[in-house]
mmCIF file of C-alpha atoms in Angstrom:
data_model
loop_
_atom_site.group_PDB
_atom_site.id
_atom_site.type_symbol
_atom_site.label_atom_id
_atom_site.label_comp_id
_atom_site.label_asym_id
_atom_site.label_seq_id
_atom_site.Cartn_x
_atom_site.Cartn_y
_atom_site.Cartn_z
ATOM 1 C CA MET A 51 24.508 -3.801 42.007
ATOM 2 C CA THR A 52 25.103 -3.325 45.704
ATOM 3 C CA GLY A 53 26.414 -6.384 47.488
ATOM 4 C CA ASP A 54 25.086 -6.112 51.061
ATOM 5 C CA HIS A 55 22.251 -8.579 50.610
ATOM 6 C CA ASP A 56 21.345 -12.239 50.312
ATOM 7 C CA SER A 57 21.940 -13.067 46.645
ATOM 8 C CA ARG A 58 19.605 -16.057 46.972
ATOM 9 C CA ALA A 59 16.648 -13.889 47.996
ATOM 10 C CA PRO A 60 14.177 -12.594 45.391
ATOM 11 C CA ALA A 61 14.569 -8.972 44.351
ATOM 12 C CA LEU A 62 11.198 -8.180 45.915
ATOM 13 C CA ARG A 63 9.072 -10.231 48.291
ATOM 14 C CA VAL A 64 5.711 -9.099 49.648
ATOM 15 C CA GLU A 65 3.796 -11.228 52.148
ATOM 16 C CA GLY A 66 0.318 -10.512 53.546
ATOM 17 C CA LEU A 67 0.470 -6.760 52.928
ATOM 18 C CA ALA A 68 -2.577 -4.930 54.329
ATOM 19 C CA LYS A 69 -3.541 -1.310 54.918
ATOM 20 C CA THR A 70 -6.771 0.278 56.152
ATOM 21 C CA PHE A 71 -7.457 4.027 56.212
ATOM 22 C CA GLY A 72 -9.898 5.363 58.768
ATOM 23 C CA GLU A 73 -11.985 3.564 61.373
ATOM 24 C CA GLY A 74 -15.482 2.234 61.839
ATOM 25 C CA GLU A 75 -18.034 2.429 59.051
ATOM 26 C CA GLY A 76 -15.914 4.909 57.103
ATOM 27 C CA ALA A 77 -12.832 2.683 57.042
ATOM 28 C CA VAL A 78 -11.324 1.899 53.629
ATOM 29 C CA ARG A 79 -9.434 -1.378 53.198
ATOM 30 C CA ALA A 80 -7.030 -0.153 50.513
ATOM 31 C CA VAL A 81 -4.750 -3.210 50.528
ATOM 32 C CA ASP A 82 -6.079 -6.591 51.588
ATOM 33 C CA GLY A 83 -3.498 -9.349 52.026
ATOM 34 C CA ILE A 84 -1.312 -8.894 48.950
ATOM 35 C CA SER A 85 1.506 -11.401 48.486
ATOM 36 C CA LEU A 86 3.925 -11.721 45.586
ATOM 37 C CA SER A 87 7.555 -12.421 44.761
ATOM 38 C CA VAL A 88 9.577 -10.866 41.939
ATOM 39 C CA ASP A 89 12.855 -12.302 40.665
ATOM 40 C CA HIS A 90 15.990 -10.396 39.736
ATOM 41 C CA GLY A 91 15.808 -9.089 36.175
ATOM 42 C CA GLU A 92 12.034 -9.533 35.962
ATOM 43 C CA VAL A 93 9.785 -6.759 34.648
ATOM 44 C CA VAL A 94 6.343 -6.818 36.271
ATOM 45 C CA GLY A 95 3.396 -4.708 35.175
ATOM 46 C CA VAL A 96 0.883 -3.737 37.874
ATOM 47 C CA LEU A 97 -2.610 -2.991 36.564
ATOM 48 C CA GLY A 98 -5.923 -2.221 38.197
ATOM 49 C CA PRO A 99 -8.978 0.051 37.998
ATOM 50 C CA ASN A 100 -9.528 3.104 40.186
ATOM 51 C CA GLY A 101 -9.639 2.124 43.856
ATOM 52 C CA ALA A 102 -7.793 -1.137 43.224
ATOM 53 C CA GLY A 103 -5.056 -0.295 45.731
ATOM 54 C CA LYS A 104 -2.169 0.195 43.280
ATOM 55 C CA THR A 105 -0.808 3.435 44.716
ATOM 56 C CA THR A 106 -1.081 2.345 48.350
ATOM 57 C CA THR A 107 0.510 -1.011 47.547
ATOM 58 C CA ILE A 108 3.488 0.569 45.768
ATOM 59 C CA LYS A 109 3.989 3.191 48.495
ATOM 60 C CA SER A 110 3.779 0.487 51.162
ATOM 61 C CA MET A 111 6.462 -1.479 49.312
ATOM 62 C CA LEU A 112 8.638 1.636 49.356
ATOM 63 C CA GLY A 113 8.050 2.428 53.017
ATOM 64 C CA LEU A 114 6.214 5.652 52.207
ATOM 65 C CA VAL A 115 3.058 4.197 53.739
ATOM 66 C CA LEU A 116 3.291 2.097 56.906
ATOM 67 C CA PRO A 117 1.144 -1.033 56.412
ATOM 68 C CA ASP A 118 -1.016 -2.465 59.179
ATOM 69 C CA ASP A 119 0.154 -6.001 58.457
ATOM 70 C CA GLY A 120 2.591 -7.858 56.254
ATOM 71 C CA THR A 121 6.237 -7.683 55.288
ATOM 72 C CA VAL A 122 8.149 -6.248 52.352
ATOM 73 C CA GLU A 123 11.691 -7.328 51.558
ATOM 74 C CA VAL A 124 14.036 -5.936 48.928
ATOM 75 C CA CYS A 125 16.911 -8.317 48.201
ATOM 76 C CA GLY A 126 16.147 -10.096 51.486
ATOM 77 C CA ILE A 127 16.192 -6.883 53.573
ATOM 78 C CA ASP A 128 13.019 -5.854 55.405
ATOM 79 C CA VAL A 129 11.985 -2.408 54.155
ATOM 80 C CA HIS A 130 10.331 -1.411 57.418
ATOM 81 C CA ASP A 131 12.878 -2.898 59.849
ATOM 82 C CA GLU A 132 16.002 -1.810 57.945
ATOM 83 C CA PRO A 133 14.862 0.962 55.585
ATOM 84 C CA ALA A 134 18.257 2.571 55.016
ATOM 85 C CA ALA A 135 19.824 -0.761 54.042
ATOM 86 C CA ALA A 136 16.861 -1.764 51.866
ATOM 87 C CA TYR A 137 16.646 1.528 50.027
ATOM 88 C CA ARG A 138 20.234 1.303 48.864
ATOM 89 C CA HIS A 139 18.856 -1.321 46.460
ATOM 90 C CA VAL A 140 15.797 0.565 45.203
ATOM 91 C CA ASP A 141 14.805 3.676 43.279
ATOM 92 C CA ALA A 142 11.423 5.003 42.224
ATOM 93 C CA MET A 143 9.611 7.550 40.096
ATOM 94 C CA LEU A 144 6.093 8.169 41.347
ATOM 95 C CA GLU A 145 5.232 11.722 40.406
ATOM 96 C CA GLY A 146 6.948 12.433 37.129
ATOM 97 C CA ALA A 147 8.637 15.792 36.622
ATOM 98 C CA ARG A 148 8.294 16.686 40.332
ATOM 99 C CA ASN A 149 11.097 14.220 41.049
ATOM 100 C CA VAL A 150 13.862 16.566 39.922
ATOM 101 C CA TYR A 151 15.342 19.958 40.772
ATOM 102 C CA TRP A 152 14.306 22.420 38.102
ATOM 103 C CA ARG A 153 17.153 24.858 38.925
ATOM 104 C CA LEU A 154 19.840 22.276 38.225
ATOM 105 C CA THR A 155 20.917 21.204 34.761
ATOM 106 C CA VAL A 156 19.963 17.810 33.376
ATOM 107 C CA GLU A 157 23.398 16.328 34.054
ATOM 108 C CA GLU A 158 23.571 17.889 37.529
ATOM 109 C CA ASN A 159 20.303 16.186 38.440
ATOM 110 C CA LEU A 160 21.666 12.768 37.443
ATOM 111 C CA ARG A 161 24.865 13.315 39.409
ATOM 112 C CA TYR A 162 22.984 14.701 42.410
ATOM 113 C CA PHE A 163 20.575 11.798 42.741
ATOM 114 C CA ALA A 164 23.281 9.221 42.089
ATOM 115 C CA GLY A 165 25.379 10.746 44.878
ATOM 116 C CA LEU A 166 22.386 11.061 47.183
ATOM 117 C CA GLY A 167 21.918 7.304 46.913
ATOM 118 C CA GLY A 168 25.497 6.671 48.008
ATOM 119 C CA ASP A 169 27.145 6.129 44.610
ATOM 120 C CA ASP A 170 30.109 8.088 43.256
ATOM 121 C CA PRO A 171 28.720 10.009 40.255
ATOM 122 C CA ASP A 172 32.129 9.841 38.533
ATOM 123 C CA ASP A 173 31.855 6.042 38.473
ATOM 124 C CA LEU A 174 28.546 6.296 36.637
ATOM 125 C CA THR A 175 29.559 8.679 33.838
ATOM 126 C CA ASP A 176 29.157 6.048 31.101
ATOM 127 C CA ARG A 177 25.762 5.026 32.468
ATOM 128 C CA HIS A 178 24.572 8.637 32.554
ATOM 129 C CA GLU A 179 25.782 9.344 29.024
ATOM 130 C CA ARG A 180 23.962 6.268 27.753
ATOM 131 C CA LEU A 181 20.750 7.268 29.535
ATOM 132 C CA LEU A 182 20.884 10.794 28.159
ATOM 133 C CA GLU A 183 21.492 9.457 24.663
ATOM 134 C CA SER A 184 18.751 6.817 24.810
ATOM 135 C CA LEU A 185 16.187 9.316 26.122
ATOM 136 C CA GLY A 186 17.121 12.058 23.646
ATOM 137 C CA LEU A 187 18.615 14.304 26.321
ATOM 138 C CA ALA A 188 22.270 14.342 25.241
ATOM 139 C CA ASP A 189 21.981 17.790 23.623
ATOM 140 C CA GLU A 190 20.272 19.147 26.749
ATOM 141 C CA ALA A 191 22.794 17.874 29.309
ATOM 142 C CA ASP A 192 23.849 21.414 30.291
ATOM 143 C CA THR A 193 20.353 22.907 30.085
ATOM 144 C CA VAL A 194 18.577 24.001 33.267
ATOM 145 C CA VAL A 195 15.548 21.729 33.726
ATOM 146 C CA ASN A 196 13.215 24.686 34.252
ATOM 147 C CA ASP A 197 13.829 25.677 30.614
ATOM 148 C CA LEU A 198 12.665 22.332 29.241
ATOM 149 C CA SER A 199 9.228 21.290 28.039
ATOM 150 C CA ARG A 200 6.961 19.102 30.168
ATOM 151 C CA GLY A 201 7.837 16.024 28.146
ATOM 152 C CA MET A 202 11.554 16.716 28.470
ATOM 153 C CA LYS A 203 11.178 17.215 32.230
ATOM 154 C CA GLN A 204 9.562 13.772 32.364
ATOM 155 C CA LYS A 205 12.581 12.341 30.565
ATOM 156 C CA VAL A 206 14.930 13.985 33.070
ATOM 157 C CA SER A 207 12.937 12.448 35.913
ATOM 158 C CA LEU A 208 13.254 9.020 34.298
ATOM 159 C CA ALA A 209 16.975 9.451 33.748
ATOM 160 C CA SER A 210 17.467 10.587 37.355
ATOM 161 C CA THR A 211 15.536 7.567 38.613
ATOM 162 C CA LEU A 212 17.741 5.231 36.576
ATOM 163 C CA ALA A 213 20.950 7.135 37.387
ATOM 164 C CA ARG A 214 21.938 4.865 40.277
ATOM 165 C CA ASP A 215 23.116 1.271 40.088
ATOM 166 C CA VAL A 216 20.229 -0.384 41.950
ATOM 167 C CA ASP A 217 18.506 -3.778 41.995
ATOM 168 C CA VAL A 218 14.850 -2.704 41.902
ATOM 169 C CA VAL A 219 13.183 0.229 40.141
ATOM 170 C CA PHE A 220 9.541 1.309 40.581
ATOM 171 C CA LEU A 221 8.091 3.360 37.722
ATOM 172 C CA ASP A 222 4.634 4.932 37.773
ATOM 173 C CA GLU A 223 3.383 6.114 34.348
ATOM 174 C CA PRO A 224 6.923 6.562 32.958
ATOM 175 C CA THR A 225 5.731 7.383 29.420
ATOM 176 C CA LEU A 226 3.383 10.173 30.500
ATOM 177 C CA GLY A 227 4.138 13.223 28.353
ATOM 178 C CA LEU A 228 6.562 11.380 26.065
ATOM 179 C CA ASP A 229 6.223 11.389 22.291
ATOM 180 C CA VAL A 230 5.953 8.083 20.416
ATOM 181 C CA GLU A 231 9.653 7.934 19.526
ATOM 182 C CA SER A 232 10.759 8.608 23.107
ATOM 183 C CA SER A 233 8.293 6.033 24.444
ATOM 184 C CA ILE A 234 9.744 3.389 22.128
ATOM 185 C CA GLU A 235 13.289 4.338 23.166
ATOM 186 C CA LEU A 236 12.281 4.022 26.813
ATOM 187 C CA ARG A 237 10.910 0.525 26.240
ATOM 188 C CA SER A 238 14.245 -0.516 24.736
ATOM 189 C CA GLU A 239 16.173 0.951 27.662
ATOM 190 C CA LEU A 240 13.991 -0.808 30.244
ATOM 191 C CA ARG A 241 14.400 -4.168 28.481
ATOM 192 C CA ARG A 242 18.157 -3.575 28.270
ATOM 193 C CA LEU A 243 18.365 -2.855 32.008
ATOM 194 C CA ALA A 244 16.425 -6.021 32.808
ATOM 195 C CA GLU A 245 18.230 -8.329 30.384
ATOM 196 C CA ARG A 246 21.803 -7.039 30.586
ATOM 197 C CA GLU A 247 22.017 -5.565 34.073
ATOM 198 C CA ASN A 248 19.523 -7.856 35.818
ATOM 199 C CA VAL A 249 17.507 -4.898 37.129
ATOM 200 C CA THR A 250 14.039 -5.700 38.461
ATOM 201 C CA ILE A 251 11.378 -3.260 37.275
ATOM 202 C CA VAL A 252 7.892 -2.802 38.742
ATOM 203 C CA LEU A 253 5.892 -0.801 36.222
ATOM 204 C CA CYS A 254 2.495 0.873 36.620
ATOM 205 C CA SER A 255 1.108 2.272 33.381
ATOM 206 C CA HIS A 256 -2.138 2.787 31.512
ATOM 207 C CA ASP A 257 -0.216 2.549 28.230
ATOM 208 C CA MET A 258 -0.964 -1.056 27.326
ATOM 209 C CA ASN A 259 1.527 -0.935 24.447
ATOM 210 C CA VAL A 260 4.317 -0.279 26.949
ATOM 211 C CA ILE A 261 3.083 -3.039 29.257
ATOM 212 C CA GLU A 262 2.956 -5.557 26.404
ATOM 213 C CA ALA A 263 6.353 -4.571 25.015
ATOM 214 C CA VAL A 264 8.273 -4.471 28.295
ATOM 215 C CA CYS A 265 6.737 -6.762 30.918
ATOM 216 C CA ASP A 266 7.492 -10.419 31.567
ATOM 217 C CA ARG A 267 4.555 -10.723 33.936
ATOM 218 C CA ILE A 268 1.282 -8.999 34.771
ATOM 219 C CA VAL A 269 -0.226 -8.521 38.240
ATOM 220 C CA ILE A 270 -3.799 -7.220 38.306
ATOM 221 C CA LEU A 271 -5.227 -5.727 41.493
ATOM 222 C CA GLN A 272 -8.855 -5.145 42.380
ATOM 223 C CA ASP A 273 -10.362 -4.109 45.709
ATOM 224 C CA GLY A 274 -6.944 -4.346 47.334
ATOM 225 C CA ARG A 275 -6.370 -7.955 46.288
ATOM 226 C CA VAL A 276 -4.387 -9.732 43.590
ATOM 227 C CA ILE A 277 -6.950 -11.187 41.176
ATOM 228 C CA ALA A 278 -4.470 -12.231 38.477
ATOM 229 C CA ASP A 279 -0.736 -12.893 38.472
ATOM 230 C CA ASP A 280 0.434 -14.431 35.205
ATOM 231 C CA PRO A 281 3.498 -14.436 32.951
ATOM 232 C CA MET A 282 2.930 -12.374 29.832
ATOM 233 C CA ALA A 283 3.583 -15.522 27.793
ATOM 234 C CA ASP A 284 0.534 -17.166 29.394
ATOM 235 C CA LEU A 285 -1.627 -14.355 28.045
ATOM 236 C CA VAL A 286 -0.512 -14.960 24.466
ATOM 237 C CA ASP A 287 -3.195 -17.583 23.773
ATOM 238 C CA VAL A 288 -5.869 -15.256 25.123
ATOM 239 C CA LEU A 289 -4.517 -12.402 23.037
ATOM 240 C CA ARG A 290 -4.664 -14.589 19.933
ATOM 241 C CA GLU A 291 -8.363 -15.282 20.419
ATOM 242 C CA LYS A 292 -10.429 -13.108 18.145
ATOM 243 C CA ARG A 293 -13.071 -10.848 19.613
ATOM 244 C CA PHE A 294 -16.452 -11.073 17.888
ATOM 245 C CA SER A 295 -18.532 -7.904 18.260
ATOM 246 C CA VAL A 296 -22.124 -7.267 17.250
ATOM 247 C CA VAL A 297 -23.690 -3.809 17.333
ATOM 248 C CA THR A 298 -27.474 -3.936 17.691
ATOM 249 C CA ASP A 299 -30.377 -1.831 18.876
ATOM 250 C CA GLY A 300 -30.876 -1.757 22.624
ATOM 251 C CA PRO A 301 -31.775 -2.259 25.292
ATOM 252 C CA ILE A 302 -31.044 -5.971 25.760
ATOM 253 C CA ASP A 303 -33.407 -7.619 28.221
ATOM 254 C CA GLU A 304 -32.101 -9.656 31.136
ATOM 255 C CA ASP A 305 -33.154 -13.028 29.712
ATOM 256 C CA LEU A 306 -31.262 -12.493 26.463
ATOM 257 C CA GLU A 307 -28.247 -11.088 28.281
ATOM 258 C CA ARG A 308 -28.157 -14.159 30.551
ATOM 259 C CA ASP A 309 -28.560 -16.514 27.592
ATOM 260 C CA LEU A 310 -25.735 -14.893 25.617
ATOM 261 C CA ALA A 311 -23.457 -14.927 28.658
ATOM 262 C CA ASP A 312 -24.159 -18.589 29.437
ATOM 263 C CA ARG A 313 -23.821 -19.878 25.855
ATOM 264 C CA PHE A 314 -21.065 -17.656 24.465
ATOM 265 C CA GLY A 315 -19.452 -15.884 27.419
ATOM 266 C CA ALA A 316 -20.690 -12.639 25.863
ATOM 267 C CA THR A 317 -20.688 -9.250 27.568
ATOM 268 C CA ILE A 318 -22.806 -6.232 26.685
ATOM 269 C CA ARG A 319 -21.742 -2.587 26.704
ATOM 270 C CA GLU A 320 -23.070 0.699 25.408
ATOM 271 C CA SER A 321 -21.737 1.231 21.891
ATOM 272 C CA ASP A 322 -19.035 3.780 21.217
ATOM 273 C CA PRO A 323 -20.286 6.539 18.890
ATOM 274 C CA SER A 324 -17.833 5.371 16.232
ATOM 275 C CA GLU A 325 -19.547 1.958 16.236
ATOM 276 C CA ARG A 326 -23.023 3.353 15.697
ATOM 277 C CA GLY A 327 -24.572 3.858 12.307
ATOM 278 C CA GLY A 328 -25.137 7.404 11.154
ATOM 279 C CA ASP A 329 -28.914 7.139 11.559
ATOM 280 C CA THR A 330 -28.805 5.696 15.074
ATOM 281 C CA GLU A 331 -29.664 7.887 18.028
ATOM 282 C CA VAL A 332 -26.977 8.147 20.677
ATOM 283 C CA GLY A 333 -27.709 5.807 23.572
ATOM 284 C CA GLN A 334 -29.886 3.427 21.527
ATOM 285 C CA SER A 335 -27.179 0.979 20.429
ATOM 286 C CA VAL A 336 -25.343 -1.677 22.402
ATOM 287 C CA THR A 337 -22.366 -3.853 21.521
ATOM 288 C CA ILE A 338 -22.267 -7.553 22.308
ATOM 289 C CA ASP A 339 -18.701 -8.863 22.656
ATOM 290 C CA ALA A 340 -17.684 -12.524 22.665
ATOM 291 C CA THR A 341 -14.046 -13.637 22.650
ATOM 292 C CA GLY A 342 -12.656 -16.932 21.397
ATOM 293 C CA ILE A 343 -15.818 -18.291 19.778
ATOM 294 C CA GLY A 344 -15.763 -20.130 16.440
ATOM 295 C CA ALA A 345 -17.772 -19.499 13.284
ATOM 296 C CA GLU A 346 -20.589 -21.846 14.332
ATOM 297 C CA ASP A 347 -21.042 -20.141 17.703
ATOM 298 C CA ALA A 348 -20.818 -16.713 16.051
ATOM 299 C CA ALA A 349 -23.671 -17.665 13.724
ATOM 300 C CA ALA A 350 -25.690 -18.978 16.660
ATOM 301 C CA LEU A 351 -25.128 -15.740 18.568
ATOM 302 C CA LEU A 352 -26.398 -13.714 15.600
ATOM 303 C CA ASP A 353 -29.453 -15.971 15.339
ATOM 304 C CA ALA A 354 -30.206 -15.499 19.041
ATOM 305 C CA VAL A 355 -30.036 -11.711 18.676
ATOM 306 C CA ARG A 356 -32.284 -11.725 15.604
ATOM 307 C CA ASP A 357 -34.760 -14.164 17.166
ATOM 308 C CA ALA A 358 -35.110 -11.772 20.104
ATOM 309 C CA GLY A 359 -36.283 -9.091 17.674
ATOM 310 C CA HIS A 360 -33.127 -6.998 17.445
ATOM 311 C CA SER A 361 -31.701 -5.599 14.218
ATOM 312 C CA LEU A 362 -27.997 -6.005 13.388
ATOM 313 C CA GLN A 363 -26.211 -2.712 12.759
ATOM 314 C CA ASP A 364 -22.621 -3.919 12.522
ATOM 315 C CA VAL A 365 -20.589 -7.107 12.947
ATOM 316 C CA GLU A 366 -16.816 -7.297 13.210
ATOM 317 C CA THR A 367 -13.957 -9.471 14.412
ATOM 318 C CA ALA A 368 -10.763 -8.093 15.932
ATOM 319 C CA GLU A 369 -7.598 -9.247 17.646
ATOM 320 C CA PRO A 370 -8.015 -8.642 21.399
ATOM 321 C CA THR A 371 -5.433 -6.467 23.128
ATOM 322 C CA LEU A 372 -4.012 -6.626 26.629
ATOM 323 C CA GLU A 373 -6.633 -4.038 27.524
ATOM 324 C CA ASP A 374 -9.344 -6.536 26.547
ATOM 325 C CA VAL A 375 -7.769 -9.116 28.860
ATOM 326 C CA PHE A 376 -7.623 -6.538 31.650
ATOM 327 C CA LEU A 377 -11.286 -5.647 31.201
ATOM 328 C CA ARG A 378 -12.299 -9.315 31.144
ATOM 329 C CA VAL A 379 -10.420 -10.062 34.351
ATOM 330 C CA THR A 380 -11.582 -6.986 36.272
ATOM 331 C CA GLY A 381 -15.037 -6.677 34.750
ATOM 332 C CA THR A 382 -14.612 -2.919 34.443
ATOM 333 C CA GLY A 383 -13.874 -0.390 31.761
ATOM 334 C CA ASP A 384 -12.136 2.054 34.093
ATOM 335 C CA GLY A 385 -8.363 1.955 34.032
ATOM 336 C CA GLY A 386 -8.138 5.215 35.953
ATOM 337 C CA ASP A 387 -5.237 7.227 37.274
ATOM 338 C CA GLY A 388 -4.074 6.259 40.728
ATOM 339 C CA ASP A 389 -6.205 4.145 42.987
ATOM 340 C CA GLY A 390 -8.015 6.773 44.974
ATOM 341 C CA SER A 391 -7.603 4.712 48.111
ATOM 342 C CA GLU A 392 -5.485 7.113 50.129
ATOM 343 C CA PRO A 393 -7.294 10.031 51.706
ATOM 344 C CA GLY A 394 -5.948 13.204 50.150
ATOM 345 C CA GLY A 395 -3.661 11.206 47.882
ATOM 346 C CA ASN A 396 -0.570 11.922 50.004
ATOM 347 C CA ALA A 397 1.935 9.430 51.314
ATOM 348 C CA HIS A 398 3.481 10.065 54.710
ATOM 349 C CA PRO A 399 6.558 7.978 55.470
ATOM 350 C CA SER A 400 7.227 7.280 59.108
ATOM 351 C CA GLY A 401 8.951 10.329 60.513
ATOM 352 C CA SER A 402 8.607 12.471 57.389
ATOM 353 C CA ARG A 403 6.245 14.993 55.926
ATOM 354 C CA SER A 404 5.019 15.069 52.364
ATOM 355 C CA GLY A 405 5.945 18.268 50.549
ATOM 356 C CA ASP A 406 3.693 20.381 48.388
ATOM 357 C CA ALA A 407 4.359 21.443 44.809
ATOM 358 C CA ASN A 408 6.765 24.077 46.095
ATOM 359 C CA GLY A 409 8.744 21.557 48.099
ATOM 360 C CA SER A 410 8.366 23.743 51.199
ATOM 361 C CA GLY A 411 9.420 21.867 54.291
ATOM 362 C CA SER A 412 9.222 18.538 52.529
ATOM 363 C CA GLY A 413 10.465 15.390 54.167
ATOM 364 C CA ASP A 414 11.642 13.877 50.908
ATOM 365 C CA ALA A 415 12.327 10.208 50.481
ATOM 366 C CA ASN A 416 15.780 11.036 49.186
ATOM 367 C CA GLY A 417 18.134 10.368 52.058
ATOM 368 C CA GLY A 418 15.915 12.175 54.537
ATOM 369 C CA ARG A 419 16.147 15.589 52.879
ATOM 370 C CA SER A 420 14.285 18.330 54.674
ATOM 371 C CA GLY A 421 13.825 21.869 53.478
ATOM 372 C CA ASP A 422 15.668 23.075 50.418
ATOM 373 C CA GLY A 423 18.421 20.616 49.563
ATOM 374 C CA SER A 424 20.254 22.910 47.133
ATOM 375 C CA GLY A 425 20.767 26.052 49.125
ATOM 376 C CA ASP A 426 18.104 28.226 47.555
ATOM 377 C CA GLU A 427 15.107 25.980 47.118
ATOM 378 C CA SER A 428 13.304 27.667 50.020
ATOM 379 C CA ALA A 429 12.437 30.398 47.540
ATOM 380 C CA ALA A 430 10.945 27.899 45.101
ATOM 381 C CA THR A 431 7.625 28.640 43.463
ATOM 382 C CA ASN A 432 5.113 26.572 41.556
ATOM 383 C CA ASP A 433 7.279 27.174 38.493
ATOM 384 C CA ASP A 434 10.284 25.669 40.234
ATOM 385 C CA PRO A 435 9.143 22.853 42.524
ATOM 386 C CA GLU A 436 11.325 20.737 44.740
ATOM 387 C CA PRO A 437 11.165 16.986 44.125
ATOM 388 C CA ALA A 438 8.059 15.356 45.576
ATOM 389 C CA ALA A 439 8.222 13.136 48.630
ATOM 390 C CA ALA A 440 7.609 10.019 46.568
ATOM 391 C CA GLY A 441 10.608 10.725 44.419
ATOM 392 C CA THR A 442 13.887 9.377 43.212
ATOM 393 C CA GLY A 443 16.056 7.428 45.652
ATOM 394 C CA VAL A 444 13.352 6.667 48.174
ATOM 395 C CA ILE A 445 14.650 6.932 51.756
ATOM 396 C CA ALA A 446 12.405 8.161 54.536
ATOM 397 C CA ASP A 447 13.406 10.781 57.118
ATOM 398 C CA GLY A 448 15.249 9.413 60.086
ATOM 399 C CA ASP A 449 16.302 6.275 58.257
ATOM 400 C CA ARG A 450 19.874 7.251 57.544
#
């Protein structure tokens, strides 16, 4: 890891982060006073429904969005006051396969992005070989990225993001497009980086299996605020509680719904088609879920449903997943992609411009790149995009 920082400081510290888009009645408070601290070697999963503020929060932490209030420090260095110094400690993958140069080979991309971040690629040969092997890219090291499949391009983007020796890595949907075997290999590599190299990882993903397998801690955002921040271990007891589900004919009137919620903590949702009996019309069934209740309460819940005149179509118990915990905390069934809080979905670092899919005129986060970056990228097409602005080795224009 780089040594120009206060070793006593947390890897990441966020205090009072806030961002509003627009003015007046149309203003959107995307981030509303977020504070958190992440230790070295800790893997933190960031979850939240659409509009929760995840994307804006992450981009504000990286300096790609200038917050209205609050501070962000990486290894004790203020990201907005000393961006060049801070970004020597951080790397990020925010837009998958758009993070890499498709006209370079796999190995050339790793060397390029390692060098762009200030490291000597020759010093990182062993690291790069291990990454290529662990992600199933060793046989494709000399292959031009443009010739690879979408899933393989995603792997190259991951490898390029991890190519530098940094303290903090931000990963947004890193398993998108990966097959099951590659996803499992990635989990192992992320845990190895955290445990053996003390790398801090901030992970956004809708793959709850990855979150459960990799993260030490979960932060859940909603409406721009942190509504839960707990070690994964603290969720174990909740995860062990069985979920009791009853499928019955609907609708459920308000009095019964209130009674079931008060007595059993039950929630009601429209039944999935797979939960409905073959003779039931779509839209006529509802599922009543109650987590952590015993046999006596389960029997009482069934009695209450029957006494209200409803027929029982199915009853089951199941082990809750992390997704169940997420839904209970947020009260929503929408995990969503992105947070939808930024107008247009584009991040604009101070002094830089966000590139399009062609990379034309992009003010990339990588060391203040502008324009092509490899000599011929100005002729790039949609089939050969330049890395996106929110890419590997995040450094805003003018920060060098």
